[in-house]
Structure formats: C-alpha cells, structure tokens
CSV table of C-alpha atoms in Angstrom, one decimal:
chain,number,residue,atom,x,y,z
A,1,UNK,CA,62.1,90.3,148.5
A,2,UNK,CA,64.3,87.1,148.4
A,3,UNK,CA,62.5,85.6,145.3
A,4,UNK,CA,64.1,88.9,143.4
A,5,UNK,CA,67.8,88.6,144.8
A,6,UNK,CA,69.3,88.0,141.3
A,7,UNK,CA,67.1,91.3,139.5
A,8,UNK,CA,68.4,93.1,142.8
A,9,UNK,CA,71.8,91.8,142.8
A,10,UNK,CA,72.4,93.5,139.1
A,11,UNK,CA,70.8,96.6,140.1
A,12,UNK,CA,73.3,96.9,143.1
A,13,UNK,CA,76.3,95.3,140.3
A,14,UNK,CA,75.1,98.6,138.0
A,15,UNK,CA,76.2,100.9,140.9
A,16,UNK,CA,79.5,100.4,140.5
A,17,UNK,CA,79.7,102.3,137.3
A,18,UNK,CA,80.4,106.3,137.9
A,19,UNK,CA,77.6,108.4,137.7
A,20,UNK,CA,74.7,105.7,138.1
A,21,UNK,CA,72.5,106.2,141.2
A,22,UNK,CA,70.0,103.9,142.6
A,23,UNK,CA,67.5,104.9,140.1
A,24,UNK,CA,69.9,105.0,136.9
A,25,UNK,CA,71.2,101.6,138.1
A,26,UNK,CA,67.3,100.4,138.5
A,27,UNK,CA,66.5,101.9,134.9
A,28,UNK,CA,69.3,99.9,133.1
A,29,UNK,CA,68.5,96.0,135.0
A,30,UNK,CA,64.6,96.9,133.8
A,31,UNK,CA,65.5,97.7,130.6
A,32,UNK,CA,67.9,94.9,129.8
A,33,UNK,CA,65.7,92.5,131.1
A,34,UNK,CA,62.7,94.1,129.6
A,35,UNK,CA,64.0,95.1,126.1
A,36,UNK,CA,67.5,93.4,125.5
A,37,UNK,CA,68.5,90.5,126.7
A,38,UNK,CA,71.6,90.2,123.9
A,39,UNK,CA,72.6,93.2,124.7
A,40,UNK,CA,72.9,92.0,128.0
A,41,UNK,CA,74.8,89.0,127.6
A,42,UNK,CA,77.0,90.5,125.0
A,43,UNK,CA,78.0,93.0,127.6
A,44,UNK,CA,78.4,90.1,130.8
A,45,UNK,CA,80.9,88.7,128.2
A,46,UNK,CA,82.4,91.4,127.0
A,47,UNK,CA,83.4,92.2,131.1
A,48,UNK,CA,84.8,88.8,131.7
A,49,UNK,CA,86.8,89.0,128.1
A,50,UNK,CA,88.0,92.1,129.1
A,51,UNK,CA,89.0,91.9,132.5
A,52,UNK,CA,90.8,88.7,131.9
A,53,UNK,CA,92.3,90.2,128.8
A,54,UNK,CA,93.0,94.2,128.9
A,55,UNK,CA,96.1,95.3,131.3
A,56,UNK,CA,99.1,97.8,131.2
A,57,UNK,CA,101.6,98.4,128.5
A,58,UNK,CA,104.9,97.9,129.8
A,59,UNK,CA,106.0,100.7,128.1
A,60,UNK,CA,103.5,103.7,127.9
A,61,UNK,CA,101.1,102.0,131.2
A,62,UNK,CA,98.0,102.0,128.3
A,63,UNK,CA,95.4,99.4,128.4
A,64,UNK,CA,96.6,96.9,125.7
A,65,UNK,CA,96.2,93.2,125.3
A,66,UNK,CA,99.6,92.6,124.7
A,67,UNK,CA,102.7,93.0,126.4
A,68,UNK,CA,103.6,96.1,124.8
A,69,UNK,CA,100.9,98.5,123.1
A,70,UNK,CA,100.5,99.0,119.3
A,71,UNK,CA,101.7,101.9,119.4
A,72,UNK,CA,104.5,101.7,121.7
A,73,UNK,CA,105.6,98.6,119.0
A,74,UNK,CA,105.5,101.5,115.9
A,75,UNK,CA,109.2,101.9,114.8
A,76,UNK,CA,108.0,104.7,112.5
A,77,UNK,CA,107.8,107.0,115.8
A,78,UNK,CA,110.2,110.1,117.2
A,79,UNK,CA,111.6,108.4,120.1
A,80,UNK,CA,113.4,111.5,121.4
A,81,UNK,CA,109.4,112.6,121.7
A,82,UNK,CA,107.4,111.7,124.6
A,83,UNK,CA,103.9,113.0,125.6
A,84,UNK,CA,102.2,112.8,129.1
A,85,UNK,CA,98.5,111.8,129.5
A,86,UNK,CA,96.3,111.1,132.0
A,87,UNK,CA,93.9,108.7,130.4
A,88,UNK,CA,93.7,106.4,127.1
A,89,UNK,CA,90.8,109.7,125.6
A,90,UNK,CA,93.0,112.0,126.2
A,91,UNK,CA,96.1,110.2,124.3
A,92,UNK,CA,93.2,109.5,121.5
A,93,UNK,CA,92.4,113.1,121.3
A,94,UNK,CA,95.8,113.6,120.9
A,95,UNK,CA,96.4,111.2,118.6
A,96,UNK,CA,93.3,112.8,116.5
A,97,UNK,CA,95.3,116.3,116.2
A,98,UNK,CA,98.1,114.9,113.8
A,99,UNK,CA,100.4,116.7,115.2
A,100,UNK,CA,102.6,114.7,117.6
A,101,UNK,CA,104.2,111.4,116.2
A,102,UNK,CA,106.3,110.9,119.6
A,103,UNK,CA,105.5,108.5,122.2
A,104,UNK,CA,103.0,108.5,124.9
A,105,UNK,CA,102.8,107.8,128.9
A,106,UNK,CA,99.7,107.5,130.5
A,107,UNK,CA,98.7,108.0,134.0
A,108,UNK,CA,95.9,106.5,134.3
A,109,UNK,CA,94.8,109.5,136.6
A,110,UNK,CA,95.8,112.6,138.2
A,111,UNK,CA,97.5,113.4,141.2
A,112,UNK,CA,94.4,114.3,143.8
A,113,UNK,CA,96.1,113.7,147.6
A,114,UNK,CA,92.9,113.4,148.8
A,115,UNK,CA,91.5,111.0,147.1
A,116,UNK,CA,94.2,109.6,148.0
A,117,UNK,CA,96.2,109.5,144.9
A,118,UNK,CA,99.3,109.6,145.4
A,119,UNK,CA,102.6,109.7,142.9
A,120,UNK,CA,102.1,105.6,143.2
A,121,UNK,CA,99.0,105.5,142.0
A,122,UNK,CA,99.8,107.7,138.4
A,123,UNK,CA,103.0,105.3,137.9
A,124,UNK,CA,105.6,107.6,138.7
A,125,UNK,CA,108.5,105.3,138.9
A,126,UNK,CA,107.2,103.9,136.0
A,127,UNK,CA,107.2,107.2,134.4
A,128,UNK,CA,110.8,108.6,135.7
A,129,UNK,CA,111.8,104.6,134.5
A,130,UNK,CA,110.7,105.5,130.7
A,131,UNK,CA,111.3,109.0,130.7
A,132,UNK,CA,115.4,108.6,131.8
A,133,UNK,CA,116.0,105.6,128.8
A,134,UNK,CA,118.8,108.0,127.3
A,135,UNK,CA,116.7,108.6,124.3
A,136,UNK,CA,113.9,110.6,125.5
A,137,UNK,CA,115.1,114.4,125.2
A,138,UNK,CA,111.6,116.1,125.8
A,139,UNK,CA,108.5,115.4,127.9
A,140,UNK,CA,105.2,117.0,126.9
A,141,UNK,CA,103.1,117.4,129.7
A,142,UNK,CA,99.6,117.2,128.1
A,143,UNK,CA,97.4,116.9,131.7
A,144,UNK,CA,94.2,118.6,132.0
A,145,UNK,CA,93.9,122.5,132.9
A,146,UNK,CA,92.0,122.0,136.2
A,147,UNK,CA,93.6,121.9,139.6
A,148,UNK,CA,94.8,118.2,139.5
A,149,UNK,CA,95.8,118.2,136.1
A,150,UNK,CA,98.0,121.1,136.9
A,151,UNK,CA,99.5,119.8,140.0
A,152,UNK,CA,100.4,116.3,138.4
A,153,UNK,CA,102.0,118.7,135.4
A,154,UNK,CA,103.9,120.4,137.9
A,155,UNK,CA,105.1,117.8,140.2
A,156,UNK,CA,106.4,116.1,137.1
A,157,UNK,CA,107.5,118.5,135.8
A,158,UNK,CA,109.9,119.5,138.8
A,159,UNK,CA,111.0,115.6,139.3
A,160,UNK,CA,112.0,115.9,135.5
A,161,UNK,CA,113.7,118.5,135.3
A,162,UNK,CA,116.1,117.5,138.4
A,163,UNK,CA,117.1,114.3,135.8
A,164,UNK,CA,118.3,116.8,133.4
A,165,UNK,CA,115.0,116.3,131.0
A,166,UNK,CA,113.6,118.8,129.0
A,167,UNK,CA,109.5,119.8,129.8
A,168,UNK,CA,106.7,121.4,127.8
A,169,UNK,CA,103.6,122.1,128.4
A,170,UNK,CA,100.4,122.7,126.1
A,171,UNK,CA,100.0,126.2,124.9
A,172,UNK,CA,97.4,128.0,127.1
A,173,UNK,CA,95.7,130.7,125.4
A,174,UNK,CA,92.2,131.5,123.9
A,175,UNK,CA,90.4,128.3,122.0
A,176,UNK,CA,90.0,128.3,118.4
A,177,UNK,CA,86.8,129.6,117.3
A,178,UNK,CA,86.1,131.7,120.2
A,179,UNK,CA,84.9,135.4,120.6
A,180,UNK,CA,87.0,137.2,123.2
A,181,UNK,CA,83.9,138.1,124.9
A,182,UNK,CA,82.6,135.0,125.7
A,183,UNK,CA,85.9,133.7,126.9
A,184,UNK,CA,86.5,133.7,130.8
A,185,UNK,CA,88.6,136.2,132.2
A,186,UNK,CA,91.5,133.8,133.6
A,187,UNK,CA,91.9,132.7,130.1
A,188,UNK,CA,92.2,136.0,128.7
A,189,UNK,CA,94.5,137.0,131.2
A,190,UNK,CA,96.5,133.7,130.7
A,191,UNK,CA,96.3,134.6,127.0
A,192,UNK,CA,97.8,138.2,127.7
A,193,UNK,CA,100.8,136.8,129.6
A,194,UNK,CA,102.0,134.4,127.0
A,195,UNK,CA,101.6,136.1,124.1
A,196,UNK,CA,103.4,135.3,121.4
A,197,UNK,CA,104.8,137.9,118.8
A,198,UNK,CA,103.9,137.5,115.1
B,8,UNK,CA,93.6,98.9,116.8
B,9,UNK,CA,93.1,95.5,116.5
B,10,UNK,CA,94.9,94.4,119.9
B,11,UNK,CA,92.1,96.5,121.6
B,12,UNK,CA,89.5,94.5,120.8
B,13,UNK,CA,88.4,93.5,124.2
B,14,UNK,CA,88.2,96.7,125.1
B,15,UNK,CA,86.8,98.1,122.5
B,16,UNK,CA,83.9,95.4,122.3
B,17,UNK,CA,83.4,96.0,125.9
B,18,UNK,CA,83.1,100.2,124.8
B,19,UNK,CA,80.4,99.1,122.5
B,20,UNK,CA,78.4,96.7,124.8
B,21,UNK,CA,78.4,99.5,127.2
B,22,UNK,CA,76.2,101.3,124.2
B,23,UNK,CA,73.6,99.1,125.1
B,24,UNK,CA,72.5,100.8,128.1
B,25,UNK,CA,69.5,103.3,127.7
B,26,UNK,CA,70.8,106.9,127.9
B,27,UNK,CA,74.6,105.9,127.5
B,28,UNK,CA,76.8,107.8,124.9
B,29,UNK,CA,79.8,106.9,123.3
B,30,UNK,CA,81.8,109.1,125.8
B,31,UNK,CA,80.1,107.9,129.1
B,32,UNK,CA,80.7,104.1,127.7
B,33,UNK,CA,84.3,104.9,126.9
B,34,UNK,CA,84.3,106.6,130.8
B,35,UNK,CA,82.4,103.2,132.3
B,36,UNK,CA,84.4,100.8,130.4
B,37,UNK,CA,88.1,102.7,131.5
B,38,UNK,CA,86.7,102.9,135.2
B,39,UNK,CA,85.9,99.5,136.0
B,40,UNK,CA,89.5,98.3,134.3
B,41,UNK,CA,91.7,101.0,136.2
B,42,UNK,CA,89.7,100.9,139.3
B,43,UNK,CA,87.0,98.5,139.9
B,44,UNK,CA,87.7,95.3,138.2
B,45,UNK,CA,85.9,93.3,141.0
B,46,UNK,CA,82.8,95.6,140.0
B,47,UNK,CA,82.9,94.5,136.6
B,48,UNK,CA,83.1,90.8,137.6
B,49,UNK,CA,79.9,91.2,140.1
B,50,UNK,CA,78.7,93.3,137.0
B,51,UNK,CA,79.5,90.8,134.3
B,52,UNK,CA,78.2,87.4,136.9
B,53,UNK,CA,75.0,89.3,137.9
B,54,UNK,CA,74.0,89.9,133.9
B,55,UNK,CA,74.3,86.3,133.3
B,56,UNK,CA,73.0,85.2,136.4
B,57,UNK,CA,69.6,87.3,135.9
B,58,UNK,CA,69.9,86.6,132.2
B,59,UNK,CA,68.9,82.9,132.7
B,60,UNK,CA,66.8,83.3,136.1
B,61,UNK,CA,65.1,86.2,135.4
B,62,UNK,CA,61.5,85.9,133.6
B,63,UNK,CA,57.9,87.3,134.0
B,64,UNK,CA,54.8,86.3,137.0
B,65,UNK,CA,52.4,84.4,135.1
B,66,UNK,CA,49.9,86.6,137.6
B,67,UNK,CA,50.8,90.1,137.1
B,68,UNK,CA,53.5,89.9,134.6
B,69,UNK,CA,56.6,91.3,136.6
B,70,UNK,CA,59.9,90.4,136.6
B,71,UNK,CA,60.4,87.0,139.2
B,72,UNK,CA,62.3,84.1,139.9
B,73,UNK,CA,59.5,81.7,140.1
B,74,UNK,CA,56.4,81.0,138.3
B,75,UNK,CA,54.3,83.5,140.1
B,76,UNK,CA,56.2,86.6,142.5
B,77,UNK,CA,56.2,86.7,145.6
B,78,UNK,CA,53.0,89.7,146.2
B,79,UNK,CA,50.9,87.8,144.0
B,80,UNK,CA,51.6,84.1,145.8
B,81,UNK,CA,50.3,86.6,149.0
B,82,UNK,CA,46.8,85.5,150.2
B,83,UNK,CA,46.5,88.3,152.5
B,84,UNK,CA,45.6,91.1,149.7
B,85,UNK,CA,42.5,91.7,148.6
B,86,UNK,CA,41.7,89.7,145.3
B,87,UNK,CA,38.6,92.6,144.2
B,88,UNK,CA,41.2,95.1,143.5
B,89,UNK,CA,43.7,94.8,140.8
B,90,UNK,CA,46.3,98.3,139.9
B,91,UNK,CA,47.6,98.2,136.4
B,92,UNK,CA,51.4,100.3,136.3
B,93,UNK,CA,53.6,100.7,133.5
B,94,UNK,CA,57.0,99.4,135.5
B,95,UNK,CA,57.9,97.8,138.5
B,96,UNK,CA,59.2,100.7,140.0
B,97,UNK,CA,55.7,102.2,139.6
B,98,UNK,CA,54.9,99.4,141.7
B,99,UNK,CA,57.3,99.6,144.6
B,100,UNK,CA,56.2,103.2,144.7
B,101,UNK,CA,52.5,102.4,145.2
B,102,UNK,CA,53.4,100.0,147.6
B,103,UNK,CA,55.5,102.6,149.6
B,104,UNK,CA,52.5,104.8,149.5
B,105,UNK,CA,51.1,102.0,152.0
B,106,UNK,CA,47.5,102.8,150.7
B,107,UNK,CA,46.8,99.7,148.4
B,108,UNK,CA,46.5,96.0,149.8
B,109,UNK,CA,45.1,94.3,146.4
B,110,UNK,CA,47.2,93.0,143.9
B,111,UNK,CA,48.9,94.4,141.0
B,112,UNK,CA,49.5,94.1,137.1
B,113,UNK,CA,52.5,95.1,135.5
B,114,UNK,CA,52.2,96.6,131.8
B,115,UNK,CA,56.2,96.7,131.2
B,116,UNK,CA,55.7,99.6,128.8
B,117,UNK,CA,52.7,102.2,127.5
B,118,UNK,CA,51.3,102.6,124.5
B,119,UNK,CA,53.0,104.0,121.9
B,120,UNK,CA,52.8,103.2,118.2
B,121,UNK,CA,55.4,105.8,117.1
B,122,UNK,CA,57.6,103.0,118.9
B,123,UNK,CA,56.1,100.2,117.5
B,124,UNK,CA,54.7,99.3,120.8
B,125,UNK,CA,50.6,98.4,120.8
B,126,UNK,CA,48.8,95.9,123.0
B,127,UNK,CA,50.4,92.8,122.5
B,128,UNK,CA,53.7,94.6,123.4
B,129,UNK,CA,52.1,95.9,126.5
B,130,UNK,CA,51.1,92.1,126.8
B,131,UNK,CA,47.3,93.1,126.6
B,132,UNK,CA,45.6,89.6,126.1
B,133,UNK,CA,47.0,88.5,129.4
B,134,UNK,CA,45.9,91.5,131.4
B,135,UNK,CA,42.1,91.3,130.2
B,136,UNK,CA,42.4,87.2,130.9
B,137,UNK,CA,43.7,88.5,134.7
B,138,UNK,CA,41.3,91.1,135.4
B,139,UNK,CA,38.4,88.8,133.9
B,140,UNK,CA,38.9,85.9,136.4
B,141,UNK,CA,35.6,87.0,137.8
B,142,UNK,CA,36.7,87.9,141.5
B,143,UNK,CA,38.3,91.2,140.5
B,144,UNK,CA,35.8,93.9,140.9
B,145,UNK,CA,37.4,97.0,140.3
B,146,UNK,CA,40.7,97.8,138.6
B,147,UNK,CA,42.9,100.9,139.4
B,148,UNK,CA,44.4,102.4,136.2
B,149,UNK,CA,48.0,103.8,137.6
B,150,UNK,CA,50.0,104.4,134.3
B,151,UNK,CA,51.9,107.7,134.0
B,152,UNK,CA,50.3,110.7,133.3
B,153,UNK,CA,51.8,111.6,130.4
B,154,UNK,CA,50.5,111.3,126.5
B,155,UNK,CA,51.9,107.0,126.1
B,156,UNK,CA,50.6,106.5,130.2
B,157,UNK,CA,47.2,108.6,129.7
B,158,UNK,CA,46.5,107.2,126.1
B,159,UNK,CA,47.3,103.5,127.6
B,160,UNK,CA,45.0,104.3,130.2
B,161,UNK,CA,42.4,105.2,128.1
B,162,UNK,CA,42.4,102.2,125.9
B,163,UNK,CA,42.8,99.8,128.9
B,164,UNK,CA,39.5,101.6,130.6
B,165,UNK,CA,37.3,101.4,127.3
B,166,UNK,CA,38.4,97.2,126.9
B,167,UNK,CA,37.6,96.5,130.3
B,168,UNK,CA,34.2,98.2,130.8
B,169,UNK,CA,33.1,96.6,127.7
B,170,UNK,CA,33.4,93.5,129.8
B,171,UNK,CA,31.8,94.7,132.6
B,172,UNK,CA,34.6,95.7,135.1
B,173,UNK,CA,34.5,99.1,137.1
B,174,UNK,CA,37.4,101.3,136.0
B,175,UNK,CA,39.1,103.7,138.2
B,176,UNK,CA,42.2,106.0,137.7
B,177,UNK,CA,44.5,107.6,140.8
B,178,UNK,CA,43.6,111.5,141.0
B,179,UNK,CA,44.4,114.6,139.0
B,180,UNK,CA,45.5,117.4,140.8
B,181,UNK,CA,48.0,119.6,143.1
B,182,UNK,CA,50.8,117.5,144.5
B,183,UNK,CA,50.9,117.7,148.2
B,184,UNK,CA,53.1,120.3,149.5
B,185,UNK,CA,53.2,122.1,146.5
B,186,UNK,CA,52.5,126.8,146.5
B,187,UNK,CA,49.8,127.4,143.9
B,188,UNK,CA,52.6,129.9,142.0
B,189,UNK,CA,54.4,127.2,141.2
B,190,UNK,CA,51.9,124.6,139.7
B,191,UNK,CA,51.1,124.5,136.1
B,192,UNK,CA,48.2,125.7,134.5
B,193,UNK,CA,47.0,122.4,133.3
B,194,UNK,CA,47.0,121.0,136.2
B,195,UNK,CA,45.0,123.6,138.1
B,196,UNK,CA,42.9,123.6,135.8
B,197,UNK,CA,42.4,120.0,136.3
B,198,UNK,CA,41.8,120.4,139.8
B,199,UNK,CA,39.2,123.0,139.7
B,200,UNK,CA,37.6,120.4,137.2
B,201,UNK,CA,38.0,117.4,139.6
B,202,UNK,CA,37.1,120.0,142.8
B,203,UNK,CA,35.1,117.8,145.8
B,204,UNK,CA,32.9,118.9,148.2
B,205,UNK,CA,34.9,119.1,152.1
C-alpha cells in the first residue's frame, strides 16, 4: 500500500531493535501513533541527540559525551586497580556493589568468533594500550560466566599475563541467598573446587 | 552522570514503548549505539517522518496519508457491508482471510472504562455517522473476543439496531485444525450452542 509507506517505513525502522519481530515492531508504530505521539517525538530526538552526541571514552572505551568519561576523569580512584567489563550494565552493576573503586575497561562485547567478533571488535589493542600504562598492577576480569564471557576472560587473560600483568577473576561459587539444592550441579562442583578455608 | 545525558534521555524515551522495561530500554538504547547507529537514524527519521504525515481516514478511521486510505477510496467493494475491528492489524488479517470485499471501520481501541476508554475514545459518534449513510445494510462486528472486544461488541450491536441496521458478529467456535482434547470448555460449549444443521 503506497499511501502507507511512512507507517510502514517505522514499522520496518522498529526492527532494528533486538528482540522486536514483525509483530512487536507493528505493536509499537500503532501504539505511538495511536496513544503517544510525544512520546514519539521525544524518542526521534532523543536518537538523533544521541547518535550525534554519545561515543567512546578514550580511556575505559565507555559511551560518554566527552572525550574522556566521568569516571575515568575521578582523581579519587586506585589507579593501580583496573576492572574488565563487557558492557556499560555490567560496569553499573559493579559500580552498585561498592566494592571496587579502581578503574574500568569496557568491551563493548564478548569474544564470539562466529559472530564474527573478533579481538578487534572488544578493543584489544585498546585494552593491552591501557592496561600496560606502568601503573596498572592488576586486571579484574569481570566478563560473564557463559561460554563467551569465559573465552574473552581467558584470552585476556593469557595476552596479559605474557606483559607481566597481574589477573583476577570473580569468585565462582554458590550465589548469596541460595539453598544448595536448588543450585545447579556445575556450580556446586565449581564451589567444591575453590573452596576457601575459614 | 550528568555527561550521559543523551544517553540516558534516549534510555528513558525508549520507556515509551508498550511492554518495554528499564532493562530491555537500557539493552535497545546500547545496541543501536555499539552496533546499529544507521538503525537508529532510519529509526529516529521514520518517527518524525510518520509523526507529521501520519493521521486518521475520514471513512473508516485508520491510520493514512491522505484524507481517506487507500481501501476505502476503492470503488470495487461492496458499500452494503461495513466490518468494525479494534486495530489495523485486525484488518490486514481479515483481508488475508480473502473472504470479505466490503469496506471496513477501524475502532483503534475497545471498550474499557477501567482504562478510561468509552465511546468517544473508541471514536463512536463517527462510526454510527459511517454506518448510517443509508447504503450500508449490514455491519460485521469483528472486535476481539475477549471481555473489552465482546463488551465493545455488545454496545456497538445495541446502538446500531436501535437505528435500524442488521448486526452481525464472525462465529464462535472450534478453530480449524484444532483436536477436541485440546479446546477449552467454554468454547465447546459455545459451539454445541451455536451447532448448524450439515
């Protein structure tokens, strides 16, 4: 229907977000349209701000406005300290904890070959770059447990290592709060092997 | 963090979309930056492009460039029947069915009071002004069949036979395909009600 090419045009521009199918994408143009039409235009201008606006730190790879991130420019940090993420939540969640006033790298992704992501796509060199300044004197790996998360850990980890850099990981082990029998079994057994003594 | 902002504002804008969570806008928002930033300029230039061109038929009330969409400026349907749906896409599925050749009436919405949302929301004064024009003959009630669809049905039927229109509504009954086992109760029962003669 050519007289709806601009309705149809933003229900094929909604597919590019993950996880929205035809009919997702369909739902959201209808209910814009239909129910909020601010909402709408504060979020067409909130893409153009933000893709002329956000890029990388030059420091920590973040998304930041400035040259260098907020908190890449605190002076109150542990710069012998420096913690690997693979996204912006995960460096929040982190962040959240209270327990790591160091500084951060991020990704922006995990090694997946292929998906064809590759040690260029996560930043290495930018990574290796930061991580050999002469100050930093331990690297916290803080990727995710799954398969990718624990390749990218790993292949850092060896490249690191080679440079004479210290590496830590995050603690495996049983979550807090949980009952041993509802916990898998690869957990438990994780759990087993790096028990610590009291 | 206020040299976020961009991004954060973009976070929140993403909010606006119906069934979208703080997490999944966080996800959207990081995806189209790291990956997909021409998406998010189609996305962004396709809001503000069906923004201003998008508006309602003055026919049948559903979303169109022009004054009246493209179906209802068709002079091949039949003008006796009019079908009354709730969305668009209730529409393009009726006309997939390939079954009905008159023309069409879009509610955008149901019923619902809880909501806020009675006849004039449901835009009430200009359906009874469209199926009164004096060459409809018969209108075909095809709101959902749930409690808003059903009780929107209801009221629609009751105004319009008042006023001297016949009143129809699609079929209750087993979907086609479906193993007896595996139907609910109510709506067996339903069809044993609605049973016809072979």
């Amino acid at each position: 229907m050519k007289s709806l090419s601009s309705l149809q045009q933003l229900i094929e521009a909604f597919r590019h977000l993950p996880g929205i199918g035809p009919k997702s994408a369909q739902r959201m143009a209808y209910h814009l349209l239909q129910h909020d039409r601010d909402g709408a235009q504060q979020l067409s201008v909130a893409l153009a701000n933000a893709i002329s606006s956000v890029r990388h730190c030059e420091r920590c790879n973040t998304f930041t406005e400035s040259e260098v991130c907020e908190m890449c420019s605190d002076q109150e940090r542990d710069a012998s300290l420096l913690c690997i993420t693979e996204t912006p939540a995960d460096q929040m969640m982190i962040e959240q904890t209270l327990t790591f006033k160091g500084y951060y790298f991020v990704l922006m992704g995990s090694l997946s070959p292929l998906d064809g992501i590759g040690p260029k796509e996560i930043h290495f060199d930018k990574l290796i770059k930061r991580a050999t300044d002469g100050i930093v004197k331990e690297v916290v790996l803080a990727t995710s447990f799954n398969n990718e998360g624990e390749a990218t850990a790993h292949y850092i980890s060896e490249m690191l290592k080679v440079r004479g850099i210290r590496v830590s990981r995050l603690a495996r082990g049983v979550p807090v709060g949980a009952e041993l029998e509802y916990v898998d079994v690869g957990t438990i057994a994780r759990a087993f092997l790096d028990r610590r003594s009291t």
